[in-house]
């Protein structure tokens, strides 16, 4: 288990993206899923904080740049076909989701519908200033 | 925390897909990331086993159909913008990855390169018959 090799994620599509999963390094909770382009990947590696590529805004997204809830990267993994990366992170502020929940996966799908199964850490209206 | 609502994942793109993350329901290990179309989603909900859509083969992929390593679904979550779902699963056979590792994220990216940090559960050559 000491084999090492070079690995570069398989950035693909018009924006050259891979999928990125952020997981709490301590609890194992899956916090969010986003995307990275090569620049986001390289800045994450060099800077130690999670940087994504926002498909909606078409620009680098330094997680926490607005809310202050940055993600300090503790370990990085790449999957078998190198089109997804997994970050184990320390989530500053205790909430990864812009909706104010610890994880973006705060809704469980049950036979009777979706149910919110987490408590809000912050109110988005207090954190994201309008205009 | 008893609020319930209907939720349908936001299937998008030419194949109508969402991203799907499978996580070990007991250990919290992130096992794999794949995709689902509406049919895969509905069969997963109704059948209780993970069904994905293979982008490479362009057809439903009933996880474990060849290897026997099915995923029994214990809980399902949907993220804030409903374009990613999270399955907490029991991974039969102890290996989610076609490379024979428990997780597809068996390579850690370190300053000196990628390092395999898991042990193989099976040899792919024994499990996937050629031809």
Coordinates of C-alpha atoms in Angstrom, one line a residue, chain B residues 34-110:
Chain B
X34 CA -22.7 7.8 -10.2
X35 CA -25.8 9.1 -12.0
X36 CA -29.5 8.4 -12.1
X37 CA -32.2 9.1 -14.6
X38 CA -35.8 9.2 -13.6
X39 CA -36.3 5.5 -14.2
X40 CA -33.3 4.6 -12.1
X41 CA -34.5 6.9 -9.3
X42 CA -38.0 5.4 -9.3
X43 CA -36.7 1.8 -9.4
X44 CA -34.4 2.6 -6.5
X45 CA -37.3 4.0 -4.5
X46 CA -39.6 1.2 -5.2
X47 CA -37.1 -1.7 -5.1
X48 CA -34.8 -0.7 -2.3
X49 CA -31.7 -1.5 -4.2
X50 CA -29.5 1.1 -5.9
X51 CA -30.1 1.5 -9.6
X52 CA -28.0 4.0 -11.6
X53 CA -27.8 5.1 -15.2
X54 CA -24.6 4.2 -16.9
X55 CA -23.5 7.1 -19.0
X56 CA -20.9 4.9 -20.8
X57 CA -23.3 2.2 -21.6
X58 CA -26.4 4.5 -21.9
X59 CA -28.7 2.1 -20.0
X60 CA -29.9 1.4 -16.5
X61 CA -27.2 -0.1 -14.3
X62 CA -28.6 -2.2 -11.6
X63 CA -25.5 -2.0 -9.3
X64 CA -24.2 -5.5 -8.7
X65 CA -26.0 -7.1 -11.7
X66 CA -22.7 -8.6 -12.8
X67 CA -20.6 -8.9 -9.6
X68 CA -23.5 -9.6 -7.2
X69 CA -22.3 -6.7 -5.1
X70 CA -25.7 -5.1 -4.8
X71 CA -26.4 -2.0 -2.6
X72 CA -29.4 -2.3 -0.2
X73 CA -30.7 1.2 0.3
X74 CA -31.2 2.2 3.9
X75 CA -32.0 5.9 3.5
X76 CA -32.2 8.5 0.7
X77 CA -31.5 12.2 0.9
X78 CA -31.8 15.0 -1.7
X79 CA -29.7 18.1 -1.7
X80 CA -30.8 21.8 -1.5
X81 CA -31.1 22.3 -5.2
X82 CA -32.3 18.7 -5.8
X83 CA -29.6 17.9 -8.4
X84 CA -27.8 15.4 -6.3
X85 CA -29.1 12.5 -4.2
X86 CA -27.4 10.7 -1.4
X87 CA -28.0 7.0 -0.7
X88 CA -27.0 5.4 2.5
X89 CA -26.5 1.8 1.6
X90 CA -25.5 -1.6 2.8
X91 CA -22.8 -2.7 0.3
X92 CA -23.1 -6.4 -0.2
X93 CA -19.8 -8.1 -0.7
X94 CA -17.9 -5.3 1.0
X95 CA -16.7 -3.7 -2.3
X96 CA -18.4 -1.0 -4.3
X97 CA -15.6 -0.5 -6.8
X98 CA -15.2 -2.5 -10.0
X99 CA -11.5 -2.4 -9.2
X100 CA -12.2 -4.6 -6.2
X101 CA -11.8 -2.0 -3.5
X102 CA -14.4 -1.2 -0.8
X103 CA -14.7 2.4 -2.1
X104 CA -14.0 3.9 -5.5
X105 CA -12.0 6.5 -3.6
X106 CA -9.1 4.2 -2.9
X107 CA -6.4 6.6 -4.0
X108 CA -5.3 9.5 -1.8
X109 CA -3.7 12.5 -3.4
X110 CA -0.6 13.5 -1.5

